[in-house]
Amino acid sequence: SFFTVGADEVRAWSVRRGSKAPEAAGAIHSDMQRGFIMAETIAYADLKEHGSVAGVKAAGKYKMNGREYLVQDGDIFHFKFNVAAGGKAAKK
């Protein structure tokens, strides 16, 4: 399981063990997997230890992971993605 966190909501998502970050993004929405750029990642244990996202960043534990990152149980993600309008690049 991994988590997403917003101002008014925390949500747990399930993925298979061994899933990579883009697959986790796809659990939320297929467009997020297709346009995956990176996953900003905080381990739950680090958030608990440092008390806030700012504290995790100050401790140097805030990670930016690419396509090959294997999801760890308890990860907290902020996914960066980009999907072109219409789903395809415009032709010139």
Coordinates of C-alpha atoms in Angstrom, one line a residue:
S1 CA 0.0 0.0 0.0
F2 CA 1.0 3.6 -0.6
F3 CA -0.6 6.9 0.4
T4 CA -1.6 10.1 -1.3
V5 CA -2.1 13.2 0.9
G6 CA -4.0 16.4 0.2
A7 CA -5.2 19.3 2.3
D8 CA -8.5 17.6 3.1
E9 CA -7.9 13.9 2.4
V10 CA -5.5 11.0 3.0
R11 CA -6.0 7.9 0.9
A12 CA -4.4 4.5 0.8
W13 CA -3.9 2.7 -2.5
S14 CA -3.0 -1.0 -3.0
V15 CA -0.5 -2.3 -5.6
R16 CA 1.2 -5.6 -6.0
R17 CA 4.5 -6.1 -4.3
G18 CA 7.3 -5.3 -6.8
S19 CA 5.3 -2.6 -8.5
K20 CA 7.2 0.4 -9.9
A21 CA 6.2 4.0 -9.4
P22 CA 4.4 4.5 -12.7
E23 CA 2.2 1.4 -11.9
A24 CA 1.3 3.0 -8.6
A25 CA 0.4 6.2 -10.4
G26 CA -1.8 4.1 -12.7
A27 CA -3.7 2.7 -9.7
I28 CA -5.0 6.3 -9.3
H29 CA -5.6 7.0 -13.0
S30 CA -4.3 5.6 -16.2
D31 CA -3.4 9.1 -17.5
M32 CA -1.0 9.4 -14.5
Q33 CA 0.8 6.2 -15.5
R34 CA 0.9 7.2 -19.2
G35 CA 2.3 10.7 -18.5
F36 CA 4.4 9.7 -15.5
I37 CA 7.4 12.0 -14.9
M38 CA 8.5 11.3 -11.4
A39 CA 7.3 10.5 -7.9
E40 CA 8.2 12.7 -4.9
T41 CA 8.4 10.2 -2.1
I42 CA 8.3 10.3 1.7
A43 CA 8.5 7.2 3.8
Y44 CA 5.8 7.0 6.5
A45 CA 8.4 6.3 9.2
D46 CA 10.3 9.5 8.2
L47 CA 7.2 11.6 8.3
K48 CA 6.3 10.2 11.7
E49 CA 9.9 10.8 13.0
H50 CA 10.2 14.4 11.7
G51 CA 6.6 15.5 12.1
S52 CA 6.0 17.3 8.9
V53 CA 6.9 17.4 5.2
A54 CA 9.2 20.4 6.0
G55 CA 10.9 18.4 8.7
V56 CA 11.4 15.5 6.3
K57 CA 12.9 17.8 3.7
A58 CA 15.2 19.5 6.2
A59 CA 16.5 16.0 7.2
G60 CA 17.2 15.2 3.6
K61 CA 14.8 12.3 3.5
Y62 CA 12.5 13.7 0.8
K63 CA 13.2 11.7 -2.4
M64 CA 12.5 12.3 -6.1
N65 CA 12.2 8.9 -7.8
G66 CA 11.9 7.9 -11.5
R67 CA 10.3 5.1 -13.4
E68 CA 12.4 2.3 -11.9
Y69 CA 11.6 3.1 -8.3
L70 CA 10.0 0.1 -6.5
V71 CA 7.1 1.0 -4.3
Q72 CA 7.7 0.4 -0.6
D73 CA 4.9 -0.3 1.8
G74 CA 3.9 3.0 3.5
D75 CA 5.3 5.3 0.9
I76 CA 3.7 8.7 0.6
F77 CA 3.7 9.9 -3.0
H78 CA 3.1 13.1 -4.9
F79 CA 3.2 12.2 -8.6
K80 CA 4.3 14.5 -11.3
F81 CA 2.8 13.7 -14.7
N82 CA 2.0 15.4 -18.0
V83 CA -0.5 14.2 -20.6
A84 CA -0.8 16.2 -23.8
A85 CA -4.3 17.4 -24.8
G86 CA -6.1 14.7 -26.7
G87 CA -3.5 12.2 -25.5
K88 CA -1.2 12.6 -28.5
A89 CA 1.5 15.1 -29.5
A90 CA 0.3 17.7 -32.0
K91 CA 1.6 17.2 -35.5
K92 CA 3.1 20.2 -37.4

